[in-house]
Short mmCIF file of C-alpha atoms in Angstrom, two decimals:
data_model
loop_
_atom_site.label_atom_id
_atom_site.label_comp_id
_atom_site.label_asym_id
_atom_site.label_seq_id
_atom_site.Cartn_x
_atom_site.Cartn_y
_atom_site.Cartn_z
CA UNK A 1 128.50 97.02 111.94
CA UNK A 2 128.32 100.50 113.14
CA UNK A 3 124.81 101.73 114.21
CA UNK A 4 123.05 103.65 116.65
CA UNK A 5 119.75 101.63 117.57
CA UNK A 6 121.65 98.76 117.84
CA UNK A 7 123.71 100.49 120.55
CA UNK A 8 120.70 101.79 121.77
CA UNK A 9 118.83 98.37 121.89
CA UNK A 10 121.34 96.96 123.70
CA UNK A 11 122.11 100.04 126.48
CA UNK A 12 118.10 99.38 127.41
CA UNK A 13 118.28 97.05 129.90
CA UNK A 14 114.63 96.56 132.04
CA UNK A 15 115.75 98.16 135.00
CA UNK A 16 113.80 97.89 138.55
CA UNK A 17 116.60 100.11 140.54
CA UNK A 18 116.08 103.52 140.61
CA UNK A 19 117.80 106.41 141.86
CA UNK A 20 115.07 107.63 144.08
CA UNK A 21 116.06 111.38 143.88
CA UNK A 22 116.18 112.11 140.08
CA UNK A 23 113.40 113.21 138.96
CA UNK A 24 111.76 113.06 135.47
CA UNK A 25 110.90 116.46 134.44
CA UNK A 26 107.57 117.94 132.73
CA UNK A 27 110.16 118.81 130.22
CA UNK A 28 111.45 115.31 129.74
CA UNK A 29 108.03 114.18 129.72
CA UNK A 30 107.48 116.53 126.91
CA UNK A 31 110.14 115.90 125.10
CA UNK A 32 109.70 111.74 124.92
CA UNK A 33 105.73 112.01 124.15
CA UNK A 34 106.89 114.50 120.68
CA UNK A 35 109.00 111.12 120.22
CA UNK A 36 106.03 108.67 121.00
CA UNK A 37 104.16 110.19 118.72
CA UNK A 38 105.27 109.12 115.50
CA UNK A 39 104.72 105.52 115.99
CA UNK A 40 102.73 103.59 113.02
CA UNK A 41 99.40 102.74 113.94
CA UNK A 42 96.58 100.51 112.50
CA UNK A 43 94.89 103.51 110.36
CA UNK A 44 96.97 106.50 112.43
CA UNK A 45 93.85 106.06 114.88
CA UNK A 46 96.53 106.02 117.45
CA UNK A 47 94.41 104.63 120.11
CA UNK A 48 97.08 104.77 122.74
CA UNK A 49 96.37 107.17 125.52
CA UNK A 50 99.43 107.55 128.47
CA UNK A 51 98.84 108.34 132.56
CA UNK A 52 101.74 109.45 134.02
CA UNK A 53 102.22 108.62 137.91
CA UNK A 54 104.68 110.58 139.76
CA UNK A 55 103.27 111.47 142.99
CA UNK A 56 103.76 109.25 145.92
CA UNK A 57 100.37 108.48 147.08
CA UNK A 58 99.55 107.49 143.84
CA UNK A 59 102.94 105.51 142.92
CA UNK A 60 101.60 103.29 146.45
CA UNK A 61 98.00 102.70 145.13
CA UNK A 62 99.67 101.29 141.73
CA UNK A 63 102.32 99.58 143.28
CA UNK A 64 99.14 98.04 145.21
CA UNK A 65 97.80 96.83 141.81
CA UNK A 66 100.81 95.54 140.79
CA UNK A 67 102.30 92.44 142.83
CA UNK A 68 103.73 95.19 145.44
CA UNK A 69 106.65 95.10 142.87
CA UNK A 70 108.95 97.74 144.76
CA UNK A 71 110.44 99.91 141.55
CA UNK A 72 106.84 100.93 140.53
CA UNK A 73 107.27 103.05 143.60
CA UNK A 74 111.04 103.82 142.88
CA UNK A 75 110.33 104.77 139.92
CA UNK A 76 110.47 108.66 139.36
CA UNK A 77 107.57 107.54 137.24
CA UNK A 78 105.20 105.23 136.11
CA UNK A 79 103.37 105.23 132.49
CA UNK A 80 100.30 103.31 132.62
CA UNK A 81 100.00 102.50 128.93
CA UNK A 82 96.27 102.35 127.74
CA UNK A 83 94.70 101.84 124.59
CA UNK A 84 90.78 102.50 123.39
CA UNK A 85 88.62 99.68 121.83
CA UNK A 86 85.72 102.00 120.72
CA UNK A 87 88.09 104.61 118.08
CA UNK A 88 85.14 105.84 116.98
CA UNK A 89 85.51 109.59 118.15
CA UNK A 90 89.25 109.82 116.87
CA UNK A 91 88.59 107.99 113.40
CA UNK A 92 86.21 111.03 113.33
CA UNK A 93 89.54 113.04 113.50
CA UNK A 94 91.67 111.29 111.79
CA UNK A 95 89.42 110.65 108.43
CA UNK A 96 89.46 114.66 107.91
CA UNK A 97 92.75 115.20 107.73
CA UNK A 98 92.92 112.79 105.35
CA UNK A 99 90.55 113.92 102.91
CA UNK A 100 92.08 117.22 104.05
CA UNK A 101 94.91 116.38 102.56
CA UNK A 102 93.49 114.64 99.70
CA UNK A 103 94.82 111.07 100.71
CA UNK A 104 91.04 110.02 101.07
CA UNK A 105 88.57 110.00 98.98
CA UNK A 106 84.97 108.74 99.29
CA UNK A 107 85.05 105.18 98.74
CA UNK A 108 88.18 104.76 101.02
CA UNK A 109 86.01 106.63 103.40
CA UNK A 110 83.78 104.45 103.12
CA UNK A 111 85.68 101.41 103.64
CA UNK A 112 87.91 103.13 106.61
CA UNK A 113 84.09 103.99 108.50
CA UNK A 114 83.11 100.02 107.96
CA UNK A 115 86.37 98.77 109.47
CA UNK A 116 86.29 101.13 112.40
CA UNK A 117 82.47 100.03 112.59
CA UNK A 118 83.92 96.36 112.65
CA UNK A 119 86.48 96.96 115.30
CA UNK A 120 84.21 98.53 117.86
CA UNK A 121 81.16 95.94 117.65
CA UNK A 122 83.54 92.98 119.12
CA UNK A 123 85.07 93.08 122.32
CA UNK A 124 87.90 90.91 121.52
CA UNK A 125 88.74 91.93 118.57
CA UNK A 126 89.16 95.54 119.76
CA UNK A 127 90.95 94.27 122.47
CA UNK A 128 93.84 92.18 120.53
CA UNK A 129 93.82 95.34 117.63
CA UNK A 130 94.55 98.22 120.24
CA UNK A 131 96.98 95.95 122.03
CA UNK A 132 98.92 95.67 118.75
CA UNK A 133 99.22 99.58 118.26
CA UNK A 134 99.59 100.39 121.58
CA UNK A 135 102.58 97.89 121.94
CA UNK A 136 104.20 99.68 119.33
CA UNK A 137 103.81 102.78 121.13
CA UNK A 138 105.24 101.38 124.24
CA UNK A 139 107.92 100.16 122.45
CA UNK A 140 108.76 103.71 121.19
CA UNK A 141 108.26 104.73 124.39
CA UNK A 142 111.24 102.70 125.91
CA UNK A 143 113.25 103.56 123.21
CA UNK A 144 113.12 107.08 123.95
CA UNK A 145 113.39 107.33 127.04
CA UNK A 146 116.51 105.65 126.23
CA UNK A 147 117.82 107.76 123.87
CA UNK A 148 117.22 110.47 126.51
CA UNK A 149 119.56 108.68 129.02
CA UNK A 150 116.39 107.55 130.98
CA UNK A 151 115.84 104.34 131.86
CA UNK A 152 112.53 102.21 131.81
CA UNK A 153 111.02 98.70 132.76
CA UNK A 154 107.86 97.27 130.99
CA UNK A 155 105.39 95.43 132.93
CA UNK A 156 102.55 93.37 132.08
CA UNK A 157 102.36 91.78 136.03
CA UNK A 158 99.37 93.53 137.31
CA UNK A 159 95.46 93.83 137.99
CA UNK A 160 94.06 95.58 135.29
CA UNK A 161 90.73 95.63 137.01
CA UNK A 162 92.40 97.21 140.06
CA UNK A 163 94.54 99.82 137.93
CA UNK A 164 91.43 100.58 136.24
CA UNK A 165 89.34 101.78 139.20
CA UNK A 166 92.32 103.47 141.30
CA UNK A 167 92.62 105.62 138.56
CA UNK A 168 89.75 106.45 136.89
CA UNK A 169 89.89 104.68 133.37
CA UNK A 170 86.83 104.16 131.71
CA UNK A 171 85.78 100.41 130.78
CA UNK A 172 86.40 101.05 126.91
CA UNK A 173 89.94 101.00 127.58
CA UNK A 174 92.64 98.27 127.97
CA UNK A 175 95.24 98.56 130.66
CA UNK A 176 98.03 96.99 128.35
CA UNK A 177 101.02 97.82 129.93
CA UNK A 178 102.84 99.41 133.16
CA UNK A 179 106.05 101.27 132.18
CA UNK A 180 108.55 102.31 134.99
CA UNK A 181 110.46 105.34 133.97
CA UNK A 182 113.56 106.63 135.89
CA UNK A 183 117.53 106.35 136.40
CA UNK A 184 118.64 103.07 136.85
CA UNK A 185 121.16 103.47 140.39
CA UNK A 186 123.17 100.79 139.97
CA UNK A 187 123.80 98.29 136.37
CA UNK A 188 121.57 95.54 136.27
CA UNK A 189 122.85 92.12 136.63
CA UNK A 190 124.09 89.93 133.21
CA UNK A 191 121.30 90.34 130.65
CA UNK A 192 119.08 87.23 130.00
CA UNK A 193 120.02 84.97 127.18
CA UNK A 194 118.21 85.39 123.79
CA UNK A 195 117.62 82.91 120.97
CA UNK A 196 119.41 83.27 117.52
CA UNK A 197 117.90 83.78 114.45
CA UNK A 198 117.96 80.50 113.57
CA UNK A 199 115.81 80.10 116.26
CA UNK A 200 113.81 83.31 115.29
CA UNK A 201 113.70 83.41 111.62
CA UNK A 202 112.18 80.89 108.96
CA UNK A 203 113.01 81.51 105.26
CA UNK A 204 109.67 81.66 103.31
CA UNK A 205 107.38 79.07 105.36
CA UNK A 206 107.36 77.89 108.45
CA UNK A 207 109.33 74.98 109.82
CA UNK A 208 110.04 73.41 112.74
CA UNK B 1 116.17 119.44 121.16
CA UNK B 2 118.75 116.86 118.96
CA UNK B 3 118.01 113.62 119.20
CA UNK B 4 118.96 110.88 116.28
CA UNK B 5 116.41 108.07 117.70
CA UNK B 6 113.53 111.64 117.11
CA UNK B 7 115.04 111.53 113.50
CA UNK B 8 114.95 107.77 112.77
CA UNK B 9 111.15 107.79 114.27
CA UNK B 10 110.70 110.94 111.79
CA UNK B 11 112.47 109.30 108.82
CA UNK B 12 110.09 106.45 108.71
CA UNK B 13 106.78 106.00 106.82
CA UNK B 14 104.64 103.52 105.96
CA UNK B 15 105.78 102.91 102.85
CA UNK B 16 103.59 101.40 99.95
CA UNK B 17 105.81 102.14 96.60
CA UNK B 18 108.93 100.01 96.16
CA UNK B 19 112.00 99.68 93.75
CA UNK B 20 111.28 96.28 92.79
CA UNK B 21 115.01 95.78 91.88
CA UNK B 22 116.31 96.67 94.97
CA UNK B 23 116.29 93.68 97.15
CA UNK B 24 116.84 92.90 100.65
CA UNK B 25 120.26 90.90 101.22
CA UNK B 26 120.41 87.74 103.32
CA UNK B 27 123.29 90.07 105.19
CA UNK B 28 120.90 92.76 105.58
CA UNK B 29 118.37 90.58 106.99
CA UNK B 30 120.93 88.90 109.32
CA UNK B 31 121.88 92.17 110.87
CA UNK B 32 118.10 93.77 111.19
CA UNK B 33 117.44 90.82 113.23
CA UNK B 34 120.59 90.54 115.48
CA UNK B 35 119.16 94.42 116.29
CA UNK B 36 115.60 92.84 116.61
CA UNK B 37 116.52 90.52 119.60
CA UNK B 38 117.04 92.98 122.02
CA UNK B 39 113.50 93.60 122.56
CA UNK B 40 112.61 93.22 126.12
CA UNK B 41 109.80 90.70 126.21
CA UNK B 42 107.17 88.98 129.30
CA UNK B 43 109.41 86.80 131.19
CA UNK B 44 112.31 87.25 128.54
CA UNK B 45 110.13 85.08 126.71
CA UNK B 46 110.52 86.12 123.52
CA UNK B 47 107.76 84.70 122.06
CA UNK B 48 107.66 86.14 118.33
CA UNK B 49 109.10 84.24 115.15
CA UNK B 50 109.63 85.79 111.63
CA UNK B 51 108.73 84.23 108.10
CA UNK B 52 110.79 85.99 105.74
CA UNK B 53 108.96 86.08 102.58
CA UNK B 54 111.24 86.96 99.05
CA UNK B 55 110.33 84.62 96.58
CA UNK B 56 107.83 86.24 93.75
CA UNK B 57 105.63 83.36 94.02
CA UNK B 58 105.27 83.19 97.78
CA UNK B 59 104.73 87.01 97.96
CA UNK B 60 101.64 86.59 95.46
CA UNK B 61 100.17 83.68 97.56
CA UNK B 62 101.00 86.37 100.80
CA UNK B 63 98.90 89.18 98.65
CA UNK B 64 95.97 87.18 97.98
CA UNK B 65 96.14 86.56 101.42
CA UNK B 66 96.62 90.54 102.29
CA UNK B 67 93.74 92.09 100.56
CA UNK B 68 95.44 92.33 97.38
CA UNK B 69 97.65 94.83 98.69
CA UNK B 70 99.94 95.81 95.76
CA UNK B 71 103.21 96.54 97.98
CA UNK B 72 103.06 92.91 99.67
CA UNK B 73 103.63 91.61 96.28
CA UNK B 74 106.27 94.62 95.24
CA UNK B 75 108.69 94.94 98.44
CA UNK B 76 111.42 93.02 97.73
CA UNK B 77 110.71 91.31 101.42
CA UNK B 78 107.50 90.58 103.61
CA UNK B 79 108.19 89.97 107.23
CA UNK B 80 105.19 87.54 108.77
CA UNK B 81 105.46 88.55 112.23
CA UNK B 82 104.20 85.74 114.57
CA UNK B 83 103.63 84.84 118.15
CA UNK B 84 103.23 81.47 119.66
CA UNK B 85 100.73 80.84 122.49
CA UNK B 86 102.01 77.96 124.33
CA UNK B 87 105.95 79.15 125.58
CA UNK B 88 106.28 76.20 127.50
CA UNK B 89 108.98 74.77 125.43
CA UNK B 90 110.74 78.33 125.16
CA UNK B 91 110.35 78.67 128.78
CA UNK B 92 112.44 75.76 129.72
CA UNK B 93 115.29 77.41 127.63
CA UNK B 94 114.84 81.25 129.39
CA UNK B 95 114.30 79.43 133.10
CA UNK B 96 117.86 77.63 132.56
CA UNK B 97 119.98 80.34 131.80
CA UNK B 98 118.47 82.24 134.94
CA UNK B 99 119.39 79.52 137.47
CA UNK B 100 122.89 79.41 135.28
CA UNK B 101 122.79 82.86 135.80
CA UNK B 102 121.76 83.15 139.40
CA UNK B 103 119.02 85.33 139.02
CA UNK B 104 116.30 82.91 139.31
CA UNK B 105 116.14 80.52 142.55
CA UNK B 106 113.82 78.02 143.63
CA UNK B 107 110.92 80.07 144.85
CA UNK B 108 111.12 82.36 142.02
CA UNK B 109 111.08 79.28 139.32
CA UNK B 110 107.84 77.75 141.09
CA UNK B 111 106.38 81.27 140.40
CA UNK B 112 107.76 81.74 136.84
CA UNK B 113 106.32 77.89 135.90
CA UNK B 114 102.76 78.67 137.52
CA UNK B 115 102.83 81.73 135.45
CA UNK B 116 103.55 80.21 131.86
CA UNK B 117 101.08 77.39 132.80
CA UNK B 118 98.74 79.70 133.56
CA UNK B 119 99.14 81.75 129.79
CA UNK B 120 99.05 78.50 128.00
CA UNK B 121 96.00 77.28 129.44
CA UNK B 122 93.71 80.04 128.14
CA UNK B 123 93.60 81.29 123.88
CA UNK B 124 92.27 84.22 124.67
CA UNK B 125 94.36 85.18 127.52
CA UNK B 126 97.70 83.43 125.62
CA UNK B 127 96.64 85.88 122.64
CA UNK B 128 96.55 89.42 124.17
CA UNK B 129 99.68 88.10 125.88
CA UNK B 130 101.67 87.28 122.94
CA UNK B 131 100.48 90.29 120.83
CA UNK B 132 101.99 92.51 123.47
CA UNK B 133 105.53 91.01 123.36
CA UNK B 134 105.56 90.36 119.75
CA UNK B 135 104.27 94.07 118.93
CA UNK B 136 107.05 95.41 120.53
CA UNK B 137 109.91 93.08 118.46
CA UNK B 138 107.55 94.31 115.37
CA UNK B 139 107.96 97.96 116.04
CA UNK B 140 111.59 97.14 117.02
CA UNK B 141 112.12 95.34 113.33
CA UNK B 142 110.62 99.00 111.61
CA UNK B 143 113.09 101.26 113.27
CA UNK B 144 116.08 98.76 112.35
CA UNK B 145 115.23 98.31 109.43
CA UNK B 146 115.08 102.08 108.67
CA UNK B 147 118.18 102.46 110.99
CA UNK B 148 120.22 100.63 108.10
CA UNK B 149 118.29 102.80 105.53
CA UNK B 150 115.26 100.17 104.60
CA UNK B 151 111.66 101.09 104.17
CA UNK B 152 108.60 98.95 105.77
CA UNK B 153 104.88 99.33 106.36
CA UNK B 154 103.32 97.28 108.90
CA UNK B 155 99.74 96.02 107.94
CA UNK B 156 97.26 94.23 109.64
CA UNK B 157 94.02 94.03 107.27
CA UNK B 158 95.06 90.10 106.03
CA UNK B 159 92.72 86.96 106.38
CA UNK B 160 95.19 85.34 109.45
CA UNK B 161 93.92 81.48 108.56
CA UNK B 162 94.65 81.98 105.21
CA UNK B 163 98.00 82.97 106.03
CA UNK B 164 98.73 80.23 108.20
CA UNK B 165 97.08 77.69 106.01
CA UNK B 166 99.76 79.41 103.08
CA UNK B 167 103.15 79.29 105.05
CA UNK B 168 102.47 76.11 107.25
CA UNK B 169 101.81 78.12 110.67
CA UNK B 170 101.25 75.55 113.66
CA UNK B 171 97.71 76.39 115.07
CA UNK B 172 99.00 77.07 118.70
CA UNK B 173 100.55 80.70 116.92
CA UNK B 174 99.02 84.04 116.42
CA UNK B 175 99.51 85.89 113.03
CA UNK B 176 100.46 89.29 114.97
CA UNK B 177 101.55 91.62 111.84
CA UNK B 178 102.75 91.48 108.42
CA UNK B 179 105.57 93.72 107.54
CA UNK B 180 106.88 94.70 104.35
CA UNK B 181 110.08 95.64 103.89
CA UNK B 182 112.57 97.11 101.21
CA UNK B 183 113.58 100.35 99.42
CA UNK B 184 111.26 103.27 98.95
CA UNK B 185 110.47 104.61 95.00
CA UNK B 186 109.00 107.54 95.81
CA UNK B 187 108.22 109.70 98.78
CA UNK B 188 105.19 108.71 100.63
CA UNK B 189 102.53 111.67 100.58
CA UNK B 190 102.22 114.52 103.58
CA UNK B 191 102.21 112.46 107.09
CA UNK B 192 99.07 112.11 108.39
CA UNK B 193 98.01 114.17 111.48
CA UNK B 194 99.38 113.16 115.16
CA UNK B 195 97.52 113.58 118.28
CA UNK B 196 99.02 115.80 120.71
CA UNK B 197 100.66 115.78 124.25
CA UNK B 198 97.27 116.95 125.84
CA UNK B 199 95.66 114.80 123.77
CA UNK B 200 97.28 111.77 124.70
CA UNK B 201 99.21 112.31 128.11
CA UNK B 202 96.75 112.12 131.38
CA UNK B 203 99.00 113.46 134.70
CA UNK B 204 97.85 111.33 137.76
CA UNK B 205 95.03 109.84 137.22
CA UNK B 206 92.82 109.29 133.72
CA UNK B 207 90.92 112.89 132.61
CA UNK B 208 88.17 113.62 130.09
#
């Protein structure tokens, strides 16, 4: 079997050594977020939203938040992945290009505006649906970076509260995710064991 | 700017119309997922599991389930995409192959066991975490599958007990995504709009 996201998948590795002196470029930057941006998301309200931490003052005051894990000030870069629970303003958006482009009409309309009502009036059910798209996202976003010969590190190890207030996010967000974002400087050790797909994978219902 | 993973991320839609004769192979299945596995996870954790739904009776009780969604019951597969919330077990298994390894010692396995105690004692908290991990295997499953030239469309409006109470999911799991999967019958309609990189990308710190 012969294919290139398998190759890919398996040249990502979560690496937390960085070369300290190669940079990530506005141009690379560019380049993965035209990437990002096709990832599926629940209604194409893509509620992600990305901060992108390269200076070293701020690296420090995120490393801070973060279990003083050293490569999230190695890092060329750090994405702090966050996603909105109150989509109102960008279903706004998103509903007129639709019906722009004829692929909503007025009941659907009407049904899209009650779910997007339904999402923002509970707290935790914003929070697990913009978790689920924003995932994706950062998914995508590893990907790419790998496909661009950059290498990346996902963490979830940190104090959103304290990520939240260092740099500015408003409380209608979720901090899901920290991505580091740089060239790995040396290969990282053996990679971590995964289970098999019989493990993985039932066949039409569940079973233990 | 030529890059095949940009392509891949271009080249799939959600897709809703389906040749209903052309089915998903148990070989094709085998190899999406051996692609699937290399999805970097919290604590190598790996939390998600698949149901692979094929069987025209199971994908009608899926549907009714689904909001009568007609492609759940036309794709010639539906992926149930789930995530448990007590790794405990799993963790055992992911903790011994790091101290086979040598990357995990004794300090670092105190830390790794106060931290999956600490996921498993709280829903809400065990929730958010497994969405995140099992998002990303979920958007790694769309770009395989379209990798080796399938179709898929995630959803997420479905009635989650229903499902569970359908396919025999333990209570201690999350019903993260449904994804169905097969061979488009038509192209999908204009893509919808995308948000930009100003839209989307914040430099340094979060901005209006």
């Amino acid at each position: 079997m012969k294919n290139s996201l398998l190759e890919l998948m398996k040249k990502r590795r979560s690496i937390r050594d960085y070369n300290t002196r190669r940079k990530v470029t506005d141009s690379k930057l560019k380049q993965l977020f035209e990437i990002v941006k096709y990832t599926p998301s629940s209604y194409n309200l893509q509620p992600w939203e990305f901060i992108v931490v390269r200076s070293a003052k701020n690296k420090k005051r995120l490393r801070a938040c973060a279990n003083n894990q050293r490569h999230v000030e190695e890092a060329s870069a750090v994405i702090i992945v966050i996603g909105t629970t109150q989509p109102g303003k960008i279903a706004e958006a998103v509903a007129e290009d639709r019906m722009k482009k004829g692929t909503m009409g007025k009941a659907k309309k009407a049904s899209f505006d009650a779910a997007i009502a339904r999402i923002g009036a509970d707290r935790h059910r914003a929070t697990i649906w913009t978790t689920k798209s924003t995932s994706l996202a950062a998914m995508s976003l590893m990907l790419a970076a790998q496909s661009m010969g950059m290498d990346s590190c996902p963490l979830e190890g940190f104090d959103a509260e304290c990520v939240k207030k260092e740099f500015a996010i408003p409380s209608n967000y979720e901090v899901v995710m920290l991505i580091t974002l740089g060239y790995r400087s040396k290969e990282p050790p053996e990679r971590p064991m995964r289970f098999s797909y019989q493990q993985k994978v039932h066949s039409e219902m569940y079973s233990d």
